[in-house]
Short mmCIF file of C-alpha atoms in Angstrom, two decimals:
data_model
loop_
_atom_site.label_atom_id
_atom_site.label_comp_id
_atom_site.label_asym_id
_atom_site.label_seq_id
_atom_site.Cartn_x
_atom_site.Cartn_y
_atom_site.Cartn_z
CA ASN A 213 6.25 63.29 213.76
CA GLY A 214 3.80 62.70 210.91
CA GLY A 215 5.90 64.62 208.41
CA VAL A 216 8.95 62.49 209.02
CA VAL A 217 6.95 59.28 208.70
CA ASP A 218 5.48 60.45 205.40
CA GLU A 219 8.93 61.34 204.12
CA ILE A 220 10.33 57.94 205.08
CA SER A 221 7.34 56.22 203.48
CA GLU A 222 7.92 58.07 200.21
CA THR A 223 11.60 57.09 200.29
CA VAL A 224 10.70 53.45 200.84
CA LYS A 225 8.22 53.60 197.97
CA ALA A 226 10.79 55.23 195.70
CA HIS A 227 12.12 51.88 194.51
CA THR A 228 11.23 48.19 194.43
CA ASP A 229 13.62 45.29 194.03
CA PHE A 230 12.92 42.97 191.12
CA VAL A 231 12.23 39.44 192.40
CA TRP A 232 13.97 36.67 190.47
CA PRO A 233 12.37 33.19 190.55
CA ASP A 234 15.56 31.69 192.00
CA ASN A 235 18.59 33.70 193.13
CA LYS A 236 20.75 30.56 193.17
CA LYS A 237 20.69 30.35 189.36
CA PRO A 238 22.50 32.83 187.06
CA ARG A 239 20.53 36.05 186.51
CA VAL A 240 20.86 37.65 183.07
CA CYS A 241 19.46 41.14 182.47
CA ILE A 242 19.15 42.24 178.83
CA LEU A 243 18.61 45.94 178.16
CA GLY A 244 16.95 46.57 174.79
CA GLY A 245 14.57 44.38 172.81
CA GLY A 246 15.77 45.01 169.26
CA PHE A 247 17.61 42.51 167.07
CA GLY A 248 20.52 42.34 169.52
CA GLY A 249 18.58 42.01 172.77
CA LEU A 250 15.60 39.85 171.77
CA TYR A 251 17.64 37.45 169.64
CA THR A 252 20.24 37.06 172.43
CA ALA A 253 17.41 36.10 174.83
CA LEU A 254 16.01 33.58 172.33
CA ARG A 255 19.49 32.17 171.68
CA LEU A 256 20.03 31.64 175.41
CA GLU A 257 16.69 29.83 175.60
CA SER A 258 17.62 27.50 172.72
CA LEU A 259 20.90 26.26 174.24
CA GLN A 260 21.32 23.12 176.33
CA TRP A 261 22.06 23.94 179.98
CA PRO A 262 22.98 21.94 183.08
CA GLU A 263 19.92 22.08 185.32
CA ASP A 264 21.63 24.19 187.98
CA LYS A 265 23.15 26.60 185.44
CA LYS A 266 20.19 27.52 183.24
CA PRO A 267 19.84 31.28 183.74
CA HIS A 268 16.77 33.33 184.51
CA ILE A 269 16.45 36.08 181.91
CA ALA A 270 14.84 39.51 182.20
CA LEU A 271 14.39 41.54 179.00
CA VAL A 272 13.77 45.29 179.36
CA ASP A 273 12.46 47.55 176.61
CA GLN A 274 10.53 50.82 176.67
CA SER A 275 8.13 49.60 173.98
CA GLU A 276 5.66 46.73 174.25
CA ARG A 277 6.48 45.59 170.71
CA PHE A 278 9.52 44.20 168.95
CA VAL A 279 10.00 45.98 165.61
CA PHE A 280 11.51 44.28 162.56
CA LYS A 281 12.92 47.55 161.25
CA PRO A 282 13.97 46.50 157.72
CA LEU A 283 10.26 46.01 156.92
CA LEU A 284 9.02 49.36 158.27
CA TYR A 285 8.85 50.73 154.71
CA GLU A 286 6.24 48.11 153.84
CA LEU A 287 3.91 49.71 156.39
CA LEU A 288 3.87 52.87 154.25
CA SER A 289 3.19 50.92 151.07
CA GLY A 290 0.46 48.85 152.74
CA GLU A 291 2.25 45.64 151.89
CA VAL A 292 2.37 44.34 155.48
CA ASP A 293 0.18 44.63 158.56
CA GLU A 294 1.54 46.03 161.80
CA TRP A 295 1.24 42.75 163.73
CA GLU A 296 3.41 41.00 161.14
CA ILE A 297 6.48 43.18 161.67
CA ALA A 298 5.78 44.52 165.18
CA PRO A 299 4.55 41.65 167.37
CA ARG A 300 4.20 42.12 171.13
CA PHE A 301 7.06 40.86 173.30
CA SER A 302 4.50 39.13 175.49
CA ASP A 303 3.37 37.02 172.51
CA LEU A 304 6.88 36.24 171.28
CA LEU A 305 8.08 35.20 174.73
CA ALA A 306 4.90 33.41 175.86
CA ASN A 307 6.41 29.93 175.55
CA THR A 308 9.80 30.81 177.01
CA GLY A 309 11.21 31.47 180.46
CA VAL A 310 12.15 35.06 179.54
CA GLN A 311 10.45 37.74 181.67
CA PHE A 312 9.62 40.91 179.76
CA LEU A 313 9.56 44.31 181.50
CA LYS A 314 8.18 47.38 179.72
CA ASP A 315 10.37 50.08 181.26
CA LYS A 316 13.22 52.46 180.55
CA VAL A 317 16.78 52.28 181.88
CA LYS A 318 17.85 55.16 184.08
CA VAL A 319 20.95 54.15 186.07
CA LEU A 320 23.66 51.52 185.60
CA LYS A 321 25.52 50.40 188.71
CA PRO A 322 28.05 47.75 187.66
CA SER A 323 30.06 45.96 190.35
CA ASP A 324 32.24 43.80 188.11
CA HIS A 325 34.95 46.35 187.29
CA LEU A 326 38.46 44.91 187.21
CA GLY A 327 40.66 45.69 190.17
CA VAL A 328 43.76 47.84 189.92
CA ASN A 329 45.83 44.66 189.94
CA GLY A 330 44.24 43.67 186.63
CA SER A 331 42.59 40.57 188.04
CA ASN A 332 39.95 39.01 185.82
CA ALA A 333 38.16 37.45 188.78
CA SER A 334 34.69 38.84 189.38
CA THR A 335 31.84 37.19 191.21
CA ARG A 336 29.50 40.21 191.27
CA GLY A 337 27.38 41.66 188.51
CA GLY A 338 25.64 44.87 189.48
CA THR A 339 22.28 46.60 189.54
CA VAL A 340 20.12 48.34 186.93
CA HIS A 341 17.75 51.10 188.03
CA LEU A 342 14.67 51.61 185.86
CA GLU A 343 12.57 54.76 185.53
CA SER A 344 9.61 53.07 187.22
CA GLY A 345 11.68 52.71 190.38
CA LEU A 346 12.36 49.01 189.85
CA HIS A 347 15.92 47.85 190.67
CA ILE A 348 17.23 44.70 188.98
CA GLU A 349 20.20 42.96 190.55
CA TYR A 350 21.99 40.87 187.93
CA ASP A 351 24.90 38.48 187.51
CA TRP A 352 25.30 39.17 183.78
CA LEU A 353 24.26 42.22 181.78
CA VAL A 354 23.68 42.65 178.03
CA LEU A 355 23.65 46.16 176.57
CA ALA A 356 21.57 46.20 173.37
CA LEU A 357 19.85 49.58 173.65
CA GLY A 358 20.02 50.43 169.94
CA ALA A 359 20.27 54.04 168.81
CA GLU A 360 18.10 57.14 168.52
CA ALA A 361 17.76 59.59 165.63
CA LYS A 362 20.26 62.45 165.79
CA LEU A 363 18.25 65.55 164.88
CA GLU A 364 19.77 68.28 167.03
CA VAL A 365 22.71 68.86 164.65
CA VAL A 366 20.55 71.03 162.34
CA PRO A 367 18.45 73.97 163.59
CA GLY A 368 14.74 73.20 163.19
CA ALA A 369 15.16 69.46 162.60
CA VAL A 370 13.94 68.46 166.08
CA GLU A 371 10.81 70.60 165.72
CA PHE A 372 9.88 70.03 162.07
CA ALA A 373 11.48 66.82 160.74
CA ILE A 374 10.21 63.29 161.35
CA PRO A 375 12.82 60.52 161.70
CA PHE A 376 12.14 57.04 160.37
CA SER A 377 13.55 54.40 162.69
CA THR A 378 10.78 53.30 165.07
CA LEU A 379 7.22 52.00 164.81
CA GLU A 380 5.98 55.32 166.22
CA ASP A 381 7.89 57.15 163.46
CA ALA A 382 6.33 54.96 160.78
CA ARG A 383 2.85 55.54 162.21
CA LYS A 384 3.43 59.29 162.28
CA VAL A 385 4.70 59.41 158.67
CA ASN A 386 1.82 57.24 157.48
CA ASN A 387 -0.73 59.46 159.24
CA ARG A 388 0.77 62.64 157.78
CA LEU A 389 0.77 61.16 154.26
CA THR A 390 -2.82 59.99 154.68
CA ILE A 391 -3.96 63.48 155.74
CA LEU A 392 -2.13 65.05 152.80
CA GLU A 393 -3.64 62.52 150.38
CA ARG A 394 -7.14 63.28 151.65
CA LYS A 395 -6.63 67.03 151.33
CA THR A 396 -5.45 66.68 147.73
CA PHE A 397 -7.97 64.06 146.60
CA GLY A 398 -9.58 65.19 143.35
CA LYS A 399 -7.49 68.37 143.24
CA ASP A 400 -4.44 69.48 141.28
CA TYR A 401 -2.20 70.16 144.28
CA GLN A 402 1.10 68.34 144.60
CA ILE A 403 2.30 66.82 147.88
CA SER A 404 5.92 67.87 148.40
CA VAL A 405 8.12 65.55 150.47
CA ALA A 406 11.77 66.28 151.34
CA ILE A 407 13.93 63.37 152.53
CA VAL A 408 17.23 64.20 154.20
CA GLY A 409 19.83 61.51 153.55
CA CYS A 410 20.45 59.13 150.66
CA GLY A 411 21.91 56.15 152.44
CA TYR A 412 19.98 52.89 152.37
CA SER A 413 17.20 54.23 154.63
CA GLY A 414 16.76 57.48 152.69
CA VAL A 415 16.68 55.75 149.30
CA GLU A 416 14.24 53.05 150.47
CA LEU A 417 12.00 55.74 151.93
CA ALA A 418 12.18 57.89 148.77
CA ALA A 419 11.31 54.94 146.51
CA THR A 420 8.42 53.86 148.75
CA VAL A 421 6.90 57.34 149.18
CA ALA A 422 7.27 58.19 145.48
CA GLU A 423 5.51 54.97 144.51
CA ARG A 424 2.70 55.67 146.97
CA LEU A 425 2.16 59.27 145.80
CA GLN A 426 2.71 58.53 142.07
CA ASN A 427 1.77 61.64 140.06
CA LYS A 428 0.19 63.34 143.09
CA GLY A 429 3.49 64.26 144.70
CA VAL A 430 7.07 65.43 144.34
CA VAL A 431 9.83 63.70 146.31
CA ARG A 432 13.20 65.36 146.78
CA ALA A 433 16.09 63.43 148.35
CA ILE A 434 19.02 65.43 149.75
CA ASN A 435 22.51 64.05 150.38
CA VAL A 436 25.84 65.63 151.26
CA GLU A 437 27.62 62.97 149.18
CA THR A 438 27.58 63.27 145.40
CA THR A 439 26.12 59.79 145.05
CA ILE A 440 23.43 57.71 146.74
CA CYS A 441 24.24 54.74 148.99
CA PRO A 442 28.01 55.36 148.79
CA THR A 443 28.89 52.12 150.63
CA ALA A 444 26.45 49.90 148.70
CA PRO A 445 27.48 47.34 146.07
CA PRO A 446 27.34 48.84 142.55
CA GLY A 447 24.46 46.54 141.54
CA ASN A 448 22.23 47.77 144.36
CA ARG A 449 23.10 51.40 143.67
CA GLU A 450 22.39 51.11 139.95
CA ALA A 451 19.06 49.36 140.57
CA ALA A 452 18.09 52.09 143.05
CA LEU A 453 19.03 54.89 140.65
CA LYS A 454 16.96 53.28 137.91
CA VAL A 455 13.87 53.03 140.14
CA LEU A 456 14.24 56.55 141.56
CA SER A 457 14.58 57.95 138.05
CA SER A 458 11.47 56.09 136.82
CA ARG A 459 9.49 57.53 139.74
CA LYS A 460 10.83 61.04 139.10
CA VAL A 461 12.51 61.43 142.49
CA GLU A 462 14.62 64.59 142.40
CA LEU A 463 18.11 63.95 143.79
CA LEU A 464 19.82 66.97 145.36
CA LEU A 465 23.33 65.58 145.75
CA GLY A 466 26.27 67.46 147.20
CA TYR A 467 24.11 69.52 149.58
CA PHE A 468 23.65 69.53 153.35
CA VAL A 469 20.69 71.01 155.21
CA ASN A 470 21.65 74.27 156.91
CA CYS A 471 18.34 74.79 158.73
CA ILE A 472 14.61 74.01 158.59
CA ARG A 473 11.97 76.65 159.24
CA ARG A 474 8.26 77.16 158.93
CA ALA A 475 7.37 78.86 155.66
CA SER A 476 5.25 81.34 157.62
CA GLU A 477 8.36 82.49 159.51
CA LEU A 478 10.15 83.26 156.25
CA GLU A 479 7.13 85.18 154.95
CA SER A 480 6.93 87.28 158.13
CA THR A 481 10.53 88.45 157.73
CA ASN A 482 9.79 89.91 154.28
CA THR A 483 13.22 88.73 153.19
CA PRO A 484 13.37 88.31 149.39
CA THR A 485 14.45 84.79 148.54
CA GLU A 486 14.02 82.36 145.68
CA VAL A 487 12.24 79.25 146.88
CA GLU A 488 12.10 76.21 144.60
CA SER A 489 8.53 75.13 145.24
CA VAL A 490 5.59 73.36 143.70
CA GLU A 491 1.94 74.20 144.26
CA THR A 492 1.79 72.57 147.68
CA VAL A 493 -1.22 71.62 149.77
CA PRO A 494 -3.23 74.66 150.97
CA GLY A 495 -4.10 74.90 154.64
CA PHE A 496 -1.22 72.59 155.60
CA GLU A 497 1.93 73.72 157.39
CA LYS A 498 4.81 74.14 154.93
CA TYR A 499 8.51 74.05 155.71
CA ILE A 500 11.52 75.74 154.17
CA LEU A 501 14.83 73.89 153.91
CA GLU A 502 17.99 75.90 153.33
CA LEU A 503 20.52 73.75 151.46
CA GLN A 504 24.21 74.60 151.54
CA PRO A 505 26.48 73.16 148.84
CA ALA A 506 29.26 70.88 150.05
CA GLU A 507 31.66 72.35 147.49
CA ARG A 508 32.54 75.94 146.71
CA GLY A 509 31.29 77.54 143.54
CA VAL A 510 27.83 75.99 143.76
CA GLN A 511 24.86 78.14 144.67
CA ARG A 512 22.74 77.33 147.70
CA LYS A 513 19.16 76.15 147.27
CA ILE A 514 16.00 76.87 149.23
CA ILE A 515 13.18 74.37 148.84
CA GLU A 516 9.66 74.08 150.24
CA ALA A 517 8.00 70.92 151.54
CA ASP A 518 4.79 69.71 153.17
CA LEU A 519 6.63 66.92 154.92
CA VAL A 520 10.30 66.58 155.97
CA LEU A 521 11.68 63.09 156.70
CA TRP A 522 15.06 62.57 158.40
CA THR A 523 17.28 59.51 157.84
CA VAL A 524 20.82 60.65 158.71
CA GLY A 525 22.72 60.33 161.96
CA SER A 526 22.10 58.26 165.07
CA LYS A 527 23.22 58.31 168.69
CA PRO A 528 23.36 55.44 171.21
CA PRO A 529 21.60 56.27 174.50
CA LEU A 530 24.46 54.95 176.66
CA PRO A 531 26.06 58.39 177.30
CA HIS A 532 22.75 59.67 178.71
CA LEU A 533 22.52 56.99 181.40
CA GLU A 534 23.55 57.79 184.96
CA TYR A 535 26.35 55.80 186.56
CA SER A 536 26.43 55.39 190.32
CA ASP A 537 30.09 54.37 190.54
CA VAL A 538 31.71 57.25 188.67
CA PRO A 539 35.29 55.84 188.54
CA PHE A 540 34.01 52.68 186.91
CA VAL A 541 31.74 53.89 184.12
CA ILE A 542 31.28 51.97 180.90
CA PRO A 543 34.13 52.87 178.50
CA LEU A 544 32.61 54.69 175.53
CA ASN A 545 34.08 55.85 172.23
CA ALA A 546 33.44 59.26 170.64
CA ARG A 547 30.18 57.99 169.13
CA GLY A 548 28.83 56.92 172.51
CA GLN A 549 29.26 53.17 171.92
CA ALA A 550 30.71 50.79 174.50
CA GLU A 551 34.26 49.64 173.79
CA THR A 552 34.30 45.83 173.67
CA ASP A 553 36.86 43.12 173.17
CA GLU A 554 36.53 40.60 170.35
CA THR A 555 34.22 38.39 172.44
CA LEU A 556 31.75 41.31 172.77
CA ARG A 557 32.53 41.81 176.46
CA VAL A 558 32.81 45.45 177.56
CA LYS A 559 36.42 46.31 178.33
CA GLY A 560 37.07 46.30 182.07
CA HIS A 561 33.69 44.67 182.79
CA PRO A 562 33.87 40.88 182.38
CA ARG A 563 30.17 40.45 183.23
CA ILE A 564 28.81 42.95 180.71
CA PHE A 565 28.33 42.27 177.00
CA ALA A 566 27.42 44.90 174.39
CA LEU A 567 26.23 44.44 170.80
CA GLY A 568 24.51 46.17 167.92
CA ASP A 569 24.44 49.98 168.06
CA SER A 570 25.65 49.83 171.67
CA SER A 571 28.95 48.17 170.69
CA ALA A 572 32.10 49.62 169.13
CA LEU A 573 33.49 46.35 167.84
CA ARG A 574 36.03 46.63 165.04
CA ASP A 575 36.62 44.30 162.11
CA SER A 576 39.98 42.91 160.97
CA THR A 577 40.80 46.19 159.18
CA GLY A 578 40.21 48.27 162.32
CA ARG A 579 36.91 49.80 161.18
CA ILE A 580 33.88 49.79 163.48
CA LEU A 581 31.27 47.37 162.17
CA PRO A 582 28.21 49.08 160.67
CA ALA A 583 25.04 49.29 162.75
CA THR A 584 22.96 47.02 160.52
CA ALA A 585 20.41 44.31 161.23
CA GLN A 586 22.75 41.72 159.72
CA VAL A 587 25.53 42.58 162.18
CA ALA A 588 23.13 42.56 165.14
CA PHE A 589 21.71 39.14 164.11
CA GLN A 590 25.14 37.58 164.10
CA GLN A 591 26.33 39.32 167.26
CA ALA A 592 23.25 38.07 169.14
CA ASP A 593 24.16 34.51 168.19
CA PHE A 594 27.72 34.98 169.53
CA THR A 595 26.58 36.85 172.65
CA GLY A 596 24.19 34.04 173.57
CA TRP A 597 26.89 31.44 173.06
CA ASN A 598 29.54 33.42 174.97
CA LEU A 599 27.18 33.93 177.92
CA TRP A 600 26.68 30.16 177.95
CA ALA A 601 30.46 29.67 177.85
CA ALA A 602 31.13 32.25 180.59
CA ILE A 603 28.49 30.76 182.91
CA ASN A 604 29.79 27.23 182.32
CA GLY A 605 33.47 28.14 182.59
CA ARG A 606 34.24 27.47 178.92
CA PRO A 607 36.41 29.56 176.53
CA LEU A 608 34.62 32.45 174.81
CA LEU A 609 34.58 32.73 171.02
CA PRO A 610 35.86 35.83 169.20
CA PHE A 611 33.18 37.40 167.02
CA ARG A 612 33.77 37.23 163.28
CA PHE A 613 31.33 39.02 161.02
CA GLN A 614 30.35 37.16 157.85
CA ASN A 615 28.95 39.50 155.21
CA LEU A 616 26.12 37.63 153.51
CA GLY A 617 25.33 40.44 151.07
CA GLU A 618 23.12 43.53 151.04
CA MET A 619 19.44 44.11 150.31
CA ILE A 620 17.40 47.23 149.53
CA THR A 621 13.64 47.59 149.08
CA LEU A 622 12.43 49.86 146.29
CA GLY A 623 8.64 49.51 146.50
CA ARG A 624 5.82 46.98 146.44
CA SER A 625 7.37 44.82 143.71
CA ASP A 626 10.92 46.17 143.53
CA ALA A 627 14.04 45.36 145.49
CA ALA A 628 17.70 44.62 144.88
CA ILE A 629 19.86 41.93 146.49
CA THR A 630 23.59 41.50 146.04
CA PRO A 631 24.69 38.23 147.70
CA SER A 632 28.32 38.12 148.80
CA PHE A 633 28.85 34.50 147.76
CA ILE A 634 28.26 35.12 144.02
CA GLU A 635 30.45 37.92 142.73
CA GLY A 636 28.79 40.39 140.39
CA LEU A 637 25.26 39.01 140.83
CA THR A 638 22.38 41.37 141.65
CA LEU A 639 18.78 40.19 141.87
CA GLU A 640 16.43 43.09 141.18
CA GLY A 641 12.82 43.86 140.38
CA PRO A 642 10.11 41.33 141.38
CA VAL A 643 12.69 38.53 141.74
CA GLY A 644 14.75 40.60 144.17
CA HIS A 645 11.58 41.63 146.00
CA THR A 646 10.49 38.02 146.51
CA ALA A 647 13.97 36.89 147.56
CA ARG A 648 14.21 39.71 150.09
CA LYS A 649 10.86 38.90 151.68
CA ILE A 650 11.77 35.21 151.96
CA ALA A 651 15.12 36.11 153.54
CA TYR A 652 13.44 38.32 156.13
CA LEU A 653 10.66 35.82 156.74
CA MET A 654 13.33 33.32 157.78
CA ARG A 655 14.82 35.94 160.13
CA LEU A 656 11.62 36.63 162.08
CA PRO A 657 12.17 35.86 165.76
CA THR A 658 10.16 32.67 166.47
CA ASP A 659 8.90 29.64 164.55
CA GLU A 660 5.31 30.40 165.52
CA HIS A 661 5.52 34.00 164.31
CA ARG A 662 7.24 32.94 161.07
CA LEU A 663 4.41 30.48 160.38
CA LYS A 664 1.67 33.05 161.01
CA VAL A 665 3.37 35.70 158.86
CA GLY A 666 4.19 33.21 156.11
CA ILE A 667 0.53 32.14 155.86
CA SER A 668 -0.58 35.78 155.86
CA TRP A 669 1.84 36.71 153.07
CA LEU A 670 0.86 33.70 150.97
CA THR A 671 -2.83 34.58 151.38
CA LYS A 672 -2.22 38.18 150.33
CA SER A 673 -0.17 37.03 147.35
CA ALA A 674 -2.95 34.68 146.26
CA VAL A 675 -5.58 37.42 146.58
CA GLU A 676 -3.43 39.84 144.58
CA SER A 677 -2.84 37.20 141.89
CA VAL A 678 -6.58 36.52 141.57
CA SER A 679 -7.28 40.24 141.45
CA LEU A 680 -4.65 40.73 138.73
CA LEU A 681 -6.06 37.79 136.75
CA GLN A 682 -9.58 39.20 136.96
CA SER A 683 -8.35 42.62 135.87
CA THR A 684 -6.47 41.10 132.92
CA LEU A 685 -9.48 39.01 131.83
CA SER A 686 -11.79 42.02 132.10
CA LYS A 687 -9.43 44.03 129.91
CA VAL A 688 -9.17 41.21 127.33
CA LEU A 689 -12.99 40.83 127.19
CA SER A 690 -13.44 44.57 126.95
CA ASP A 691 -10.94 44.78 124.05
CA SER A 692 -12.62 41.85 122.29
CA SER A 693 -16.03 43.47 122.65
CA ALA A 694 -14.69 46.74 121.27
CA ARG A 695 -13.22 44.98 118.22
CA SER A 696 -16.52 43.16 117.58
CA ASP A 697 -18.41 46.45 117.57
#
């Protein structure tokens, strides 16, 4: 029967098994190519292995590029080029044994769950099903899937707000700003930007956008807390407040966004309302943000914006994955992060490690470690080492986070750094900016990429210095000529 044959053929085509170079060696599958996943793969490659124990590594990510997220703001300011902070995985891994797969995870099928007798023995890993239909059988699994922006909590945010956490987000924001700048060129219109959230990301974004727009725009930053960067060291917070004030960023503190709507929808209802607006760009879609005060006795606000940027809330994608063995799913906390022990192994799954946004590891005080690049860097180092130890039958090390300090960018020549090893010290302004770029240069993933980026940055710095010198000399000569006349 032709129909039956066709149906069987389609079933056979539905999935393909991933072919490892050698099934006799350990097979490590890493899901997610951010700081946690990529740096774990590179750490595994750097370790010394017995010849028969060196693992084959497959790294899966839905993007073709690794993104150094702390430097995304420099894309908006034009300070860096895309290739510098978003190199292709294929380039980064060209001289390694790591196989990169551009794909998205669909189903997890772990087979290493502990038995009811509590035995720690497990000789089986499991299988990962990808959206393309590829099935990867593994011995060891690393969950480093990062997190996605959480927009659905506020009506209208999904439709009208742009998050700022991926390369695609940065491209979209840059394109929107470029269009707005072109429409207002040579005119008196003001570009109105609303930024939701005043944590590190919101403040860095507000400072960068305000510097880019200068006197051609109005930036409003909204935060439910009554202060910006509530968890930041005082030195960083004070430096940020000083810069935001100098760039006339309006801080709307103690407010949360109730909803976001198109301005045209509000006009069509003929509902009288007082909107705090500036003369925004004509012919460009405007949005209305309804702000509710966090405390009683304060009146609500309604503001208008040409562009709404979202920097609050995130959600790990783990809860949205399908699990084939329902009784043995990955244990997740209320935030959707995998519960791990102190060695970063997922509880109940001795062959699965989780780190970064995917992990719910707690510090010595019982608090879950923050989802920062610094934490992910250090966890990747430990995950790589503990995989080596597990494969070679050695004891695993408990993860201990070492806070090296905090950094915040505030524009093309502004930043603030508070190192943890010198109490009370904050480097800010151009000095902080230079120190931050050097620190991140040293954190780029490979020696080859660090060298290329370092040369590029030095060249740009030299060109800018020459340009500044020429500008200064021209001004001096012009002033001298004016005095002579």
